[in-house]
Short mmCIF file of C-alpha atoms in Angstrom, two decimals:
data_model
loop_
_atom_site.label_atom_id
_atom_site.label_comp_id
_atom_site.label_asym_id
_atom_site.label_seq_id
_atom_site.Cartn_x
_atom_site.Cartn_y
_atom_site.Cartn_z
CA UNK X 21 -22.98 167.39 -63.26
CA UNK X 22 -22.60 167.02 -59.47
CA UNK X 23 -20.25 164.15 -58.60
CA UNK X 24 -21.89 161.25 -56.92
CA UNK X 25 -19.91 161.90 -53.75
CA UNK X 26 -21.29 165.40 -53.46
CA UNK X 27 -24.86 164.20 -53.94
CA UNK X 28 -24.34 161.54 -51.31
CA UNK X 29 -23.07 164.14 -48.88
CA UNK X 30 -26.12 166.33 -49.40
CA UNK X 31 -28.47 163.34 -48.98
CA UNK X 32 -26.69 162.37 -45.78
CA UNK X 33 -27.88 165.71 -44.14
CA UNK X 34 -31.44 164.23 -43.70
CA UNK X 35 -33.46 164.72 -41.63
CA UNK X 36 -32.15 168.28 -41.12
CA UNK X 37 -33.32 169.16 -44.54
CA UNK X 38 -35.15 165.89 -45.47
CA UNK X 39 -34.29 166.38 -49.14
CA UNK X 40 -31.82 168.50 -51.04
CA UNK X 41 -32.72 169.98 -54.44
CA UNK X 42 -33.30 167.27 -57.04
CA UNK X 43 -29.89 166.37 -58.68
CA UNK X 44 -29.33 166.60 -62.42
CA UNK X 45 -29.97 163.45 -64.31
CA UNK X 46 -27.14 160.96 -64.34
CA UNK X 47 -25.34 160.81 -67.66
CA UNK X 48 -24.24 157.64 -69.43
CA UNK X 49 -20.35 157.52 -69.80
CA UNK X 50 -19.78 155.62 -73.05
CA UNK X 51 -15.98 156.03 -72.80
CA UNK X 52 -15.55 154.96 -69.20
CA UNK X 53 -13.72 151.67 -68.26
CA UNK X 54 -15.81 148.66 -68.10
CA UNK X 55 -15.15 148.37 -64.42
CA UNK X 56 -16.50 151.85 -63.67
CA UNK X 57 -20.20 152.03 -62.56
CA UNK X 58 -21.61 155.34 -61.36
CA UNK X 59 -23.87 154.78 -58.33
CA UNK X 60 -27.43 155.87 -59.04
CA UNK X 61 -28.77 158.59 -56.73
CA UNK X 62 -32.54 158.65 -56.49
CA UNK X 63 -34.17 162.06 -56.89
CA UNK X 64 -36.00 163.23 -53.73
CA UNK X 65 -39.84 163.13 -53.86
CA UNK X 66 -41.84 166.27 -54.25
CA UNK X 67 -44.15 167.43 -51.47
CA UNK X 68 -47.70 166.23 -51.65
CA UNK X 69 -49.74 168.57 -53.80
CA UNK X 70 -53.56 168.20 -53.99
CA UNK X 71 -56.00 170.05 -56.15
CA UNK X 72 -57.63 172.78 -54.16
CA UNK X 73 -61.27 171.80 -54.19
CA UNK X 74 -62.86 175.17 -53.60
CA UNK X 75 -62.16 178.84 -54.01
CA UNK X 76 -63.84 181.89 -52.66
CA UNK X 77 -64.01 183.86 -49.37
CA UNK X 78 -64.00 182.05 -46.01
CA UNK X 79 -67.48 181.12 -44.80
CA UNK X 80 -66.62 178.77 -42.01
CA UNK X 81 -67.06 179.10 -38.21
CA UNK X 82 -65.18 181.77 -36.18
CA UNK X 83 -61.58 180.80 -35.53
CA UNK X 84 -60.64 179.38 -32.10
CA UNK X 85 -57.07 180.82 -32.31
CA UNK X 86 -56.47 184.36 -33.45
CA UNK X 87 -53.64 186.77 -33.92
CA UNK X 88 -49.95 186.30 -34.80
CA UNK X 89 -47.82 183.71 -33.15
CA UNK X 90 -46.11 185.46 -30.24
CA UNK X 91 -44.02 185.03 -27.06
CA UNK X 92 -42.40 187.40 -24.53
CA UNK X 93 -41.42 190.83 -25.89
CA UNK X 94 -38.08 192.20 -24.81
CA UNK X 95 -38.86 195.70 -26.03
CA UNK X 96 -41.66 197.65 -27.87
CA UNK X 97 -39.47 198.03 -30.96
CA UNK X 98 -35.82 197.61 -32.10
CA UNK X 99 -33.80 200.59 -31.00
CA UNK X 100 -31.61 202.22 -33.74
CA UNK X 101 -27.92 201.89 -33.14
CA UNK X 102 -24.85 203.50 -34.80
CA UNK X 103 -22.80 201.64 -37.45
CA UNK X 104 -20.58 198.78 -36.25
CA UNK X 105 -17.21 200.34 -35.26
CA UNK X 106 -15.45 198.05 -37.81
CA UNK X 107 -17.83 198.76 -40.63
CA UNK X 108 -15.47 201.16 -42.37
CA UNK X 109 -12.05 199.87 -41.41
CA UNK X 110 -11.36 197.69 -44.42
CA UNK X 111 -9.16 199.74 -46.79
CA UNK X 112 -10.85 198.68 -50.02
CA UNK X 113 -7.79 199.54 -52.08
CA UNK X 114 -7.66 196.39 -54.36
CA UNK X 115 -4.84 194.85 -52.34
CA UNK X 116 -4.75 191.68 -50.22
CA UNK X 117 -4.46 192.41 -46.46
CA UNK X 118 -4.63 189.00 -44.90
CA UNK X 119 -3.08 185.61 -45.59
CA UNK X 120 -5.06 183.52 -48.06
CA UNK X 121 -6.48 180.37 -46.42
CA UNK X 122 -5.75 178.52 -49.73
CA UNK X 123 -4.44 179.38 -53.22
CA UNK X 124 -6.69 181.75 -55.12
CA UNK X 125 -8.88 182.25 -52.00
CA UNK X 126 -8.94 185.72 -50.48
CA UNK X 127 -9.45 185.84 -46.75
CA UNK X 128 -13.00 186.50 -45.50
CA UNK X 129 -16.57 185.51 -46.38
CA UNK X 130 -19.15 183.54 -44.51
CA UNK X 131 -19.35 179.74 -44.76
CA UNK X 132 -16.02 179.50 -46.55
CA UNK X 133 -13.96 177.68 -43.94
CA UNK X 134 -14.73 174.21 -45.24
CA UNK X 135 -17.52 173.41 -42.78
CA UNK X 136 -20.05 170.99 -44.32
CA UNK X 137 -23.26 172.90 -45.02
CA UNK X 138 -26.48 171.89 -43.34
CA UNK X 139 -29.55 173.25 -45.14
CA UNK X 140 -31.93 173.89 -42.21
CA UNK X 141 -33.25 176.82 -40.22
CA UNK X 142 -31.16 178.06 -37.33
CA UNK X 143 -33.33 180.57 -35.53
CA UNK X 144 -36.95 181.69 -35.05
CA UNK X 145 -36.23 184.45 -37.61
CA UNK X 146 -35.19 181.86 -40.15
CA UNK X 147 -38.21 179.67 -39.64
CA UNK X 148 -40.80 182.44 -39.69
CA UNK X 149 -39.16 184.11 -42.71
CA UNK X 150 -39.00 180.99 -44.83
CA UNK X 151 -42.51 179.99 -43.68
CA UNK X 152 -44.09 183.14 -45.16
CA UNK X 153 -42.18 182.46 -48.28
CA UNK X 154 -43.68 178.98 -48.41
CA UNK X 155 -47.21 180.40 -48.01
CA UNK X 156 -46.34 182.42 -51.08
CA UNK X 157 -45.15 179.39 -53.08
CA UNK X 158 -48.31 177.45 -52.24
CA UNK X 159 -50.68 180.28 -53.49
CA UNK X 160 -48.69 180.59 -56.70
CA UNK X 161 -48.85 176.87 -57.35
CA UNK X 162 -52.66 176.94 -56.95
CA UNK X 163 -53.22 180.29 -58.73
CA UNK X 164 -51.35 179.37 -61.86
CA UNK X 165 -53.33 176.03 -62.23
CA UNK X 166 -56.66 177.79 -61.33
CA UNK X 167 -56.26 180.38 -64.03
CA UNK X 168 -55.53 177.82 -66.72
CA UNK X 169 -58.64 175.85 -65.77
CA UNK X 170 -60.87 178.85 -65.18
CA UNK X 171 -60.84 180.36 -68.64
CA UNK X 172 -61.68 178.89 -72.07
CA UNK X 173 -59.25 178.60 -75.04
CA UNK X 174 -61.28 181.38 -76.66
CA UNK X 175 -60.87 183.61 -73.59
CA UNK X 176 -57.08 183.07 -73.67
CA UNK X 177 -56.76 183.72 -77.35
CA UNK X 178 -58.94 186.86 -77.13
CA UNK X 179 -56.38 188.14 -74.61
CA UNK X 180 -53.64 187.49 -77.11
CA UNK X 181 -52.23 184.48 -75.36
CA UNK X 182 -51.56 181.25 -77.30
CA UNK X 183 -51.31 177.65 -76.34
CA UNK X 184 -47.53 178.14 -76.06
CA UNK X 185 -48.09 180.89 -73.58
CA UNK X 186 -50.43 178.78 -71.53
CA UNK X 187 -47.84 176.04 -71.56
CA UNK X 188 -45.34 178.50 -70.09
CA UNK X 189 -47.74 179.27 -67.21
CA UNK X 190 -48.19 175.49 -66.67
CA UNK X 191 -44.41 175.13 -66.49
CA UNK X 192 -44.27 178.03 -63.93
CA UNK X 193 -46.85 176.01 -61.82
CA UNK X 194 -44.49 173.03 -62.03
CA UNK X 195 -41.62 175.23 -60.80
CA UNK X 196 -43.78 176.08 -57.82
CA UNK X 197 -43.86 172.32 -56.92
CA UNK X 198 -40.10 172.39 -56.65
CA UNK X 199 -40.01 175.69 -54.66
CA UNK X 200 -42.60 174.34 -52.17
CA UNK X 201 -40.68 171.08 -51.85
CA UNK X 202 -37.39 172.88 -51.22
CA UNK X 203 -38.82 175.20 -48.52
CA UNK X 204 -40.77 172.40 -46.93
CA UNK X 205 -37.62 170.31 -46.62
CA UNK X 206 -35.73 173.23 -45.14
CA UNK X 207 -38.42 173.88 -42.51
CA UNK X 208 -39.18 170.25 -41.59
CA UNK X 209 -42.31 168.63 -40.34
CA UNK X 210 -43.90 171.94 -39.08
CA UNK X 211 -43.78 173.56 -42.57
CA UNK X 212 -47.10 175.21 -43.62
CA UNK X 213 -49.14 173.18 -46.11
CA UNK X 214 -51.41 174.06 -48.94
CA UNK X 215 -54.54 176.07 -48.13
CA UNK X 216 -57.69 177.32 -50.01
CA UNK X 217 -57.73 180.71 -51.69
CA UNK X 218 -59.82 183.54 -52.94
CA UNK X 219 -58.91 185.39 -56.17
CA UNK X 220 -60.37 188.75 -57.29
CA UNK X 221 -60.28 187.86 -61.01
CA UNK X 222 -63.01 187.79 -63.68
CA UNK X 223 -61.04 187.70 -66.93
CA UNK X 224 -57.75 186.48 -68.41
CA UNK X 225 -56.34 190.02 -68.45
CA UNK X 226 -57.20 190.53 -64.76
CA UNK X 227 -55.70 187.11 -63.97
CA UNK X 228 -52.42 188.07 -65.66
CA UNK X 229 -52.37 191.46 -63.89
CA UNK X 230 -53.06 189.88 -60.53
CA UNK X 231 -50.16 187.47 -61.17
CA UNK X 232 -47.71 190.19 -62.01
CA UNK X 233 -48.67 191.87 -58.71
CA UNK X 234 -48.64 188.76 -56.58
CA UNK X 235 -45.25 187.67 -57.79
CA UNK X 236 -43.97 191.24 -57.24
CA UNK X 237 -44.65 191.20 -53.55
CA UNK X 238 -43.55 187.52 -53.27
CA UNK X 239 -40.23 188.34 -54.86
CA UNK X 240 -39.66 191.54 -52.94
CA UNK X 241 -40.66 189.91 -49.65
CA UNK X 242 -37.79 187.42 -49.96
CA UNK X 243 -35.29 190.12 -50.95
CA UNK X 244 -36.22 191.91 -47.79
CA UNK X 245 -35.07 189.16 -45.43
CA UNK X 246 -32.71 186.78 -47.34
CA UNK X 247 -29.50 188.53 -46.32
CA UNK X 248 -30.63 188.58 -42.60
CA UNK X 249 -30.99 184.79 -42.41
CA UNK X 250 -28.81 183.08 -39.84
CA UNK X 251 -28.78 179.99 -42.08
CA UNK X 252 -26.49 181.01 -44.88
CA UNK X 253 -27.00 177.55 -46.40
CA UNK X 254 -30.74 178.03 -46.57
CA UNK X 255 -30.29 181.55 -47.91
CA UNK X 256 -28.26 180.09 -50.86
CA UNK X 257 -31.06 177.72 -51.90
CA UNK X 258 -33.68 180.35 -51.39
CA UNK X 259 -31.72 182.71 -53.61
CA UNK X 260 -31.72 180.10 -56.39
CA UNK X 261 -35.54 179.73 -55.93
CA UNK X 262 -36.39 183.43 -55.85
CA UNK X 263 -34.29 184.12 -58.94
CA UNK X 264 -36.79 182.00 -60.86
CA UNK X 265 -39.66 183.90 -59.36
CA UNK X 266 -38.19 187.10 -60.62
CA UNK X 267 -38.29 185.66 -64.11
CA UNK X 268 -41.94 184.73 -63.56
CA UNK X 269 -42.80 188.29 -62.54
CA UNK X 270 -41.20 189.67 -65.63
CA UNK X 271 -43.04 187.21 -67.88
CA UNK X 272 -46.36 188.17 -66.40
CA UNK X 273 -45.55 191.85 -67.05
CA UNK X 274 -44.86 190.94 -70.71
CA UNK X 275 -48.19 189.03 -70.83
CA UNK X 276 -49.76 192.17 -69.33
CA UNK X 277 -48.46 194.38 -72.12
CA UNK X 278 -46.15 196.19 -69.79
CA UNK X 279 -42.49 197.08 -70.27
CA UNK X 280 -40.80 194.00 -68.88
CA UNK X 281 -38.25 195.62 -66.54
CA UNK X 282 -38.62 199.34 -66.05
CA UNK X 283 -36.30 199.59 -63.06
CA UNK X 284 -32.51 199.22 -62.43
CA UNK X 285 -33.02 197.51 -59.09
CA UNK X 286 -35.72 195.40 -57.43
CA UNK X 287 -37.00 196.52 -54.02
CA UNK X 288 -37.00 194.36 -50.92
CA UNK X 289 -39.72 194.74 -48.28
CA UNK X 290 -40.21 193.45 -44.73
CA UNK X 291 -41.93 190.08 -44.09
CA UNK X 292 -44.93 191.86 -42.49
CA UNK X 293 -45.48 193.82 -45.65
CA UNK X 294 -45.60 190.67 -47.86
CA UNK X 295 -47.76 188.85 -45.30
CA UNK X 296 -50.18 191.86 -45.14
CA UNK X 297 -50.53 191.74 -48.96
CA UNK X 298 -50.75 187.93 -49.12
CA UNK X 299 -53.08 187.01 -46.22
CA UNK X 300 -56.33 188.39 -47.64
CA UNK X 301 -56.20 185.93 -50.51
CA UNK X 302 -55.95 182.92 -48.24
CA UNK X 303 -59.38 181.63 -47.29
CA UNK X 304 -58.70 178.73 -45.06
CA UNK X 305 -55.96 176.38 -43.93
CA UNK X 306 -55.98 173.02 -42.05
CA UNK X 307 -56.74 173.14 -38.33
CA UNK X 308 -53.19 172.19 -37.36
CA UNK X 309 -51.52 174.72 -39.77
CA UNK X 310 -48.31 176.38 -38.49
CA UNK X 311 -49.10 180.03 -37.61
CA UNK X 312 -46.91 183.02 -38.38
CA UNK X 313 -45.39 185.71 -36.25
CA UNK X 314 -45.61 188.58 -38.66
CA UNK X 315 -47.86 191.58 -38.36
CA UNK X 316 -50.95 192.22 -40.44
CA UNK X 317 -51.29 195.94 -41.08
CA UNK X 318 -54.60 197.64 -41.84
CA UNK X 319 -55.40 197.58 -45.57
CA UNK X 320 -54.47 200.61 -47.71
CA UNK X 321 -56.33 201.20 -50.98
CA UNK X 322 -55.15 203.38 -53.94
CA UNK X 323 -58.41 204.79 -55.27
CA UNK X 324 -56.99 205.91 -58.63
CA UNK X 325 -54.34 203.28 -59.15
CA UNK X 326 -53.19 203.48 -62.80
CA UNK X 327 -55.14 201.03 -64.94
CA UNK X 328 -52.75 199.34 -67.33
CA UNK X 329 -55.60 198.34 -69.66
CA UNK X 330 -56.05 201.98 -70.67
CA UNK X 331 -54.28 203.69 -73.64
CA UNK X 332 -53.74 206.57 -71.27
CA UNK X 333 -53.64 205.41 -67.71
CA UNK X 334 -53.74 209.01 -66.47
CA UNK X 335 -57.41 208.96 -67.24
CA UNK X 336 -57.97 206.22 -64.61
CA UNK X 337 -60.96 206.96 -62.51
CA UNK X 338 -61.73 205.85 -58.92
CA UNK X 339 -62.19 202.19 -58.25
CA UNK X 340 -60.76 200.73 -61.51
CA UNK X 341 -59.62 197.58 -59.74
CA UNK X 342 -61.29 194.23 -59.00
CA UNK X 343 -62.14 193.76 -55.34
CA UNK X 344 -61.19 195.87 -52.37
CA UNK X 345 -57.60 194.75 -51.61
CA UNK X 346 -54.15 196.32 -51.49
CA UNK X 347 -52.89 194.31 -54.43
CA UNK X 348 -56.13 194.29 -56.45
CA UNK X 349 -55.80 193.61 -60.22
CA UNK X 350 -56.91 196.08 -62.87
CA UNK X 351 -60.59 196.14 -63.78
CA UNK X 352 -60.80 195.43 -67.52
CA UNK X 353 -64.45 196.17 -67.85
CA UNK X 354 -64.07 199.70 -66.29
CA UNK X 355 -62.32 200.75 -69.55
CA UNK X 356 -64.51 201.90 -72.42
CA UNK X 357 -63.83 200.17 -75.72
CA UNK X 358 -62.48 203.37 -77.29
CA UNK X 359 -59.92 203.72 -74.47
CA UNK X 360 -58.62 200.10 -74.20
CA UNK X 361 -55.08 199.39 -75.28
CA UNK X 362 -55.51 195.67 -75.87
CA UNK X 363 -55.15 194.80 -79.58
CA UNK X 364 -54.70 198.47 -80.40
CA UNK X 365 -52.87 198.85 -83.78
CA UNK X 366 -51.57 202.41 -83.08
CA UNK X 367 -47.77 202.50 -82.25
CA UNK X 368 -47.33 203.54 -78.52
CA UNK X 369 -50.96 202.62 -77.71
CA UNK X 370 -50.88 198.86 -77.83
CA UNK X 371 -50.66 196.79 -74.64
CA UNK X 372 -51.13 193.39 -76.11
CA UNK X 373 -48.83 190.61 -74.77
CA UNK X 374 -45.36 191.10 -76.25
CA UNK X 375 -41.65 190.73 -75.41
CA UNK X 376 -41.71 194.49 -74.82
CA UNK X 377 -44.13 197.39 -75.19
CA UNK X 378 -43.46 201.11 -75.16
CA UNK X 379 -46.23 203.54 -74.39
CA UNK X 380 -46.64 207.03 -75.67
CA UNK X 381 -48.30 208.02 -72.40
CA UNK X 382 -46.66 206.62 -69.25
CA UNK X 383 -48.77 204.97 -66.60
CA UNK X 384 -47.85 207.60 -64.06
CA UNK X 385 -45.69 210.74 -63.71
CA UNK X 386 -44.08 212.89 -60.96
CA UNK X 387 -46.63 215.17 -59.47
CA UNK X 388 -49.61 212.92 -60.17
CA UNK X 389 -52.25 213.18 -57.51
CA UNK X 390 -52.83 209.85 -55.74
CA UNK X 391 -55.87 209.29 -53.58
CA UNK X 392 -56.05 206.82 -50.64
CA UNK X 393 -58.49 205.25 -48.28
CA UNK X 394 -57.55 202.90 -45.52
CA UNK X 395 -59.08 200.68 -42.78
CA UNK X 396 -58.92 200.91 -39.03
CA UNK X 397 -57.07 198.17 -37.19
CA UNK X 398 -58.84 195.21 -35.69
CA UNK X 399 -60.17 193.51 -38.84
CA UNK X 400 -60.05 189.67 -39.02
CA UNK X 401 -58.08 188.62 -42.15
CA UNK X 402 -56.14 185.71 -43.49
CA UNK X 403 -56.60 182.00 -43.14
CA UNK X 404 -59.98 181.29 -41.49
CA UNK X 405 -60.19 184.95 -40.60
CA UNK X 406 -57.85 184.11 -37.77
CA UNK X 407 -55.24 186.96 -37.99
CA UNK X 408 -56.00 190.56 -36.76
CA UNK X 409 -54.77 193.75 -38.35
CA UNK X 410 -52.83 195.86 -35.91
CA UNK X 411 -50.71 199.12 -35.83
CA UNK X 412 -48.59 200.78 -33.20
CA UNK X 413 -48.25 204.00 -35.20
CA UNK X 414 -49.68 207.43 -34.48
CA UNK X 415 -51.78 209.50 -36.80
CA UNK X 416 -51.04 209.16 -40.55
CA UNK X 417 -48.86 211.96 -41.80
CA UNK X 418 -46.70 210.62 -44.60
CA UNK X 419 -46.78 208.29 -47.62
CA UNK X 420 -43.72 206.06 -47.83
CA UNK X 421 -42.70 205.16 -51.42
CA UNK X 422 -40.62 201.97 -51.58
CA UNK X 423 -39.04 201.28 -54.99
CA UNK X 424 -35.64 200.02 -56.18
CA UNK X 425 -33.06 201.14 -53.52
CA UNK X 426 -35.05 204.11 -52.30
CA UNK X 427 -37.39 204.99 -49.45
CA UNK X 428 -39.06 208.37 -50.18
CA UNK X 429 -41.68 210.24 -48.14
CA UNK X 430 -44.32 212.67 -49.28
CA UNK X 431 -46.74 214.51 -47.09
CA UNK X 432 -50.31 213.12 -46.70
CA UNK X 433 -53.21 215.51 -46.93
CA UNK X 434 -56.21 214.24 -44.93
CA UNK X 435 -59.55 214.87 -46.64
CA UNK X 436 -61.93 212.95 -44.43
CA UNK X 437 -62.37 209.91 -42.27
CA UNK X 438 -59.53 207.56 -43.41
CA UNK X 439 -59.12 209.33 -46.73
CA UNK X 440 -56.41 211.53 -48.23
CA UNK X 441 -54.03 212.22 -51.03
CA UNK X 442 -50.48 212.94 -51.90
CA UNK X 443 -48.43 213.71 -55.01
CA UNK X 444 -46.18 211.24 -56.70
CA UNK X 445 -42.52 212.23 -55.85
CA UNK X 446 -39.88 213.11 -58.36
CA UNK X 447 -37.00 211.12 -57.02
CA UNK X 448 -34.21 209.10 -58.61
CA UNK X 449 -31.87 206.34 -57.66
CA UNK X 450 -29.13 207.51 -60.11
CA UNK X 451 -29.29 209.93 -62.90
CA UNK X 452 -31.76 208.87 -65.57
CA UNK X 453 -33.35 206.20 -63.20
CA UNK X 454 -36.62 207.48 -61.78
CA UNK X 455 -37.12 205.74 -58.43
CA UNK X 456 -40.94 205.51 -58.77
CA UNK X 457 -41.49 202.97 -61.52
CA UNK X 458 -42.79 199.57 -62.17
CA UNK X 459 -44.98 197.71 -59.66
CA UNK X 460 -43.98 199.29 -56.38
CA UNK X 461 -44.96 199.75 -52.74
CA UNK X 462 -46.57 202.65 -50.83
CA UNK X 463 -47.61 202.80 -47.19
CA UNK X 464 -49.02 205.36 -44.74
CA UNK X 465 -46.77 206.21 -41.82
CA UNK X 466 -46.79 208.46 -38.78
CA UNK X 467 -43.14 209.47 -39.12
CA UNK X 468 -40.59 209.96 -41.90
CA UNK X 469 -37.63 208.21 -40.37
CA UNK X 470 -34.53 207.70 -42.53
CA UNK X 471 -34.00 204.08 -43.46
CA UNK X 472 -32.24 202.16 -46.23
CA UNK X 473 -32.61 198.79 -48.03
CA UNK X 474 -30.95 196.71 -45.28
CA UNK X 475 -32.82 198.06 -42.31
CA UNK X 476 -36.26 198.88 -43.91
CA UNK X 477 -38.07 196.63 -41.42
CA UNK X 478 -37.48 199.35 -38.71
CA UNK X 479 -40.36 201.28 -40.42
CA UNK X 480 -42.89 198.76 -39.14
CA UNK X 481 -43.74 200.52 -35.80
CA UNK X 482 -44.63 203.66 -37.80
CA UNK X 483 -46.84 202.01 -40.42
CA UNK X 484 -50.45 203.20 -40.07
CA UNK X 485 -51.81 201.26 -43.10
CA UNK X 486 -50.50 199.34 -46.01
CA UNK X 487 -48.57 198.52 -47.97
CA UNK X 488 -50.43 198.76 -51.27
CA UNK X 489 -49.10 198.06 -54.76
CA UNK X 490 -48.86 201.16 -56.98
CA UNK X 491 -48.75 200.58 -60.72
CA UNK X 492 -46.29 203.26 -61.48
CA UNK X 493 -45.02 201.80 -64.71
#
């Protein structure tokens, strides 16, 4: 339990954060002296959540404001620099090299000097990063509720999901109330609010598959910026939120009949990547909604994305997804009954909901030919069709594969107007850990610059289209 003094200190930070995370319930001390009374600390209120009254594509008037939020540019792109001169000076020999500021407290660290934490944003980067994360929390809150209401009990049970499973999805929706409350309080009065949404889903199985993809880019989008935040305090709370979302993503993979965690590491992607994937599913937002500064790239489509509803996903044909979007769910009806893995009784061919499933035939493999098509820039997307897809890249020449800790490039063969193909790479993070696995990211680029997990956002000026989610495993 947090002591009452600590809770009072956090509450005193308002309005910088407005409300800290809800405290644990106060316990009753039966053995305390009669004179001792623990002061009650009221739990902060949740943000206002309303039932989204409509779903579907935007059909309203043309937007009066378009494009990303912007100001003066200091340069066309961030110039690469060499490592910090002190980056390799620490001996890393297991010994202490500086006086300890207190017993059992090695020197160093950020936010460790006793300064009282203030859980707010401290830069434009902080606000815009947490704002896109809040857009993600809002759509998940609505999507989980929408799916539960959209399909009948018979539909759920035919997909192998029981009342207990549906209760878990409802609890995940409740978690999103907490996440939205937390990020709203960190951002303050200008925090984005709930919008209306458009989901490319026709069945329970497609709903589950869409969720495991949506939570994938939501989770990875936060990993991509969290360690760059100026507000270390906000980063701490956001970490404790996104750790829950990671569990949600794994649960949806289990519901989808996929192996729950086929990778050793989870990838992080730039904010513009997650916003590019998210924006097409937002139909409209209130007129005074806070706008975002992130880029929307032209959409990239994987024409033969492995269909996880098949016994052998390597037989996936073109267009076996629902809708034309970069994170489109599998199309269940595209699979002939003889090829479906749902409720299959053969070992290695079943993809019914389970704690874990192993397949005799993997969803993908090194050397698999992957076909793409992509859009030109200039399309209106996102809330109220008010954002515009853009690119500063040259001609498409490479496919960037982002998974785990790796960025791998393969050559792109152009086959026609905005169409082409490549071959799935055979790369590894460490021995026995194929880098291309799970639900991962691909994008078309004009250059194959060397980047790593911490500076991946420097790829953005070279992105022609994408990202798209590739169902590698």
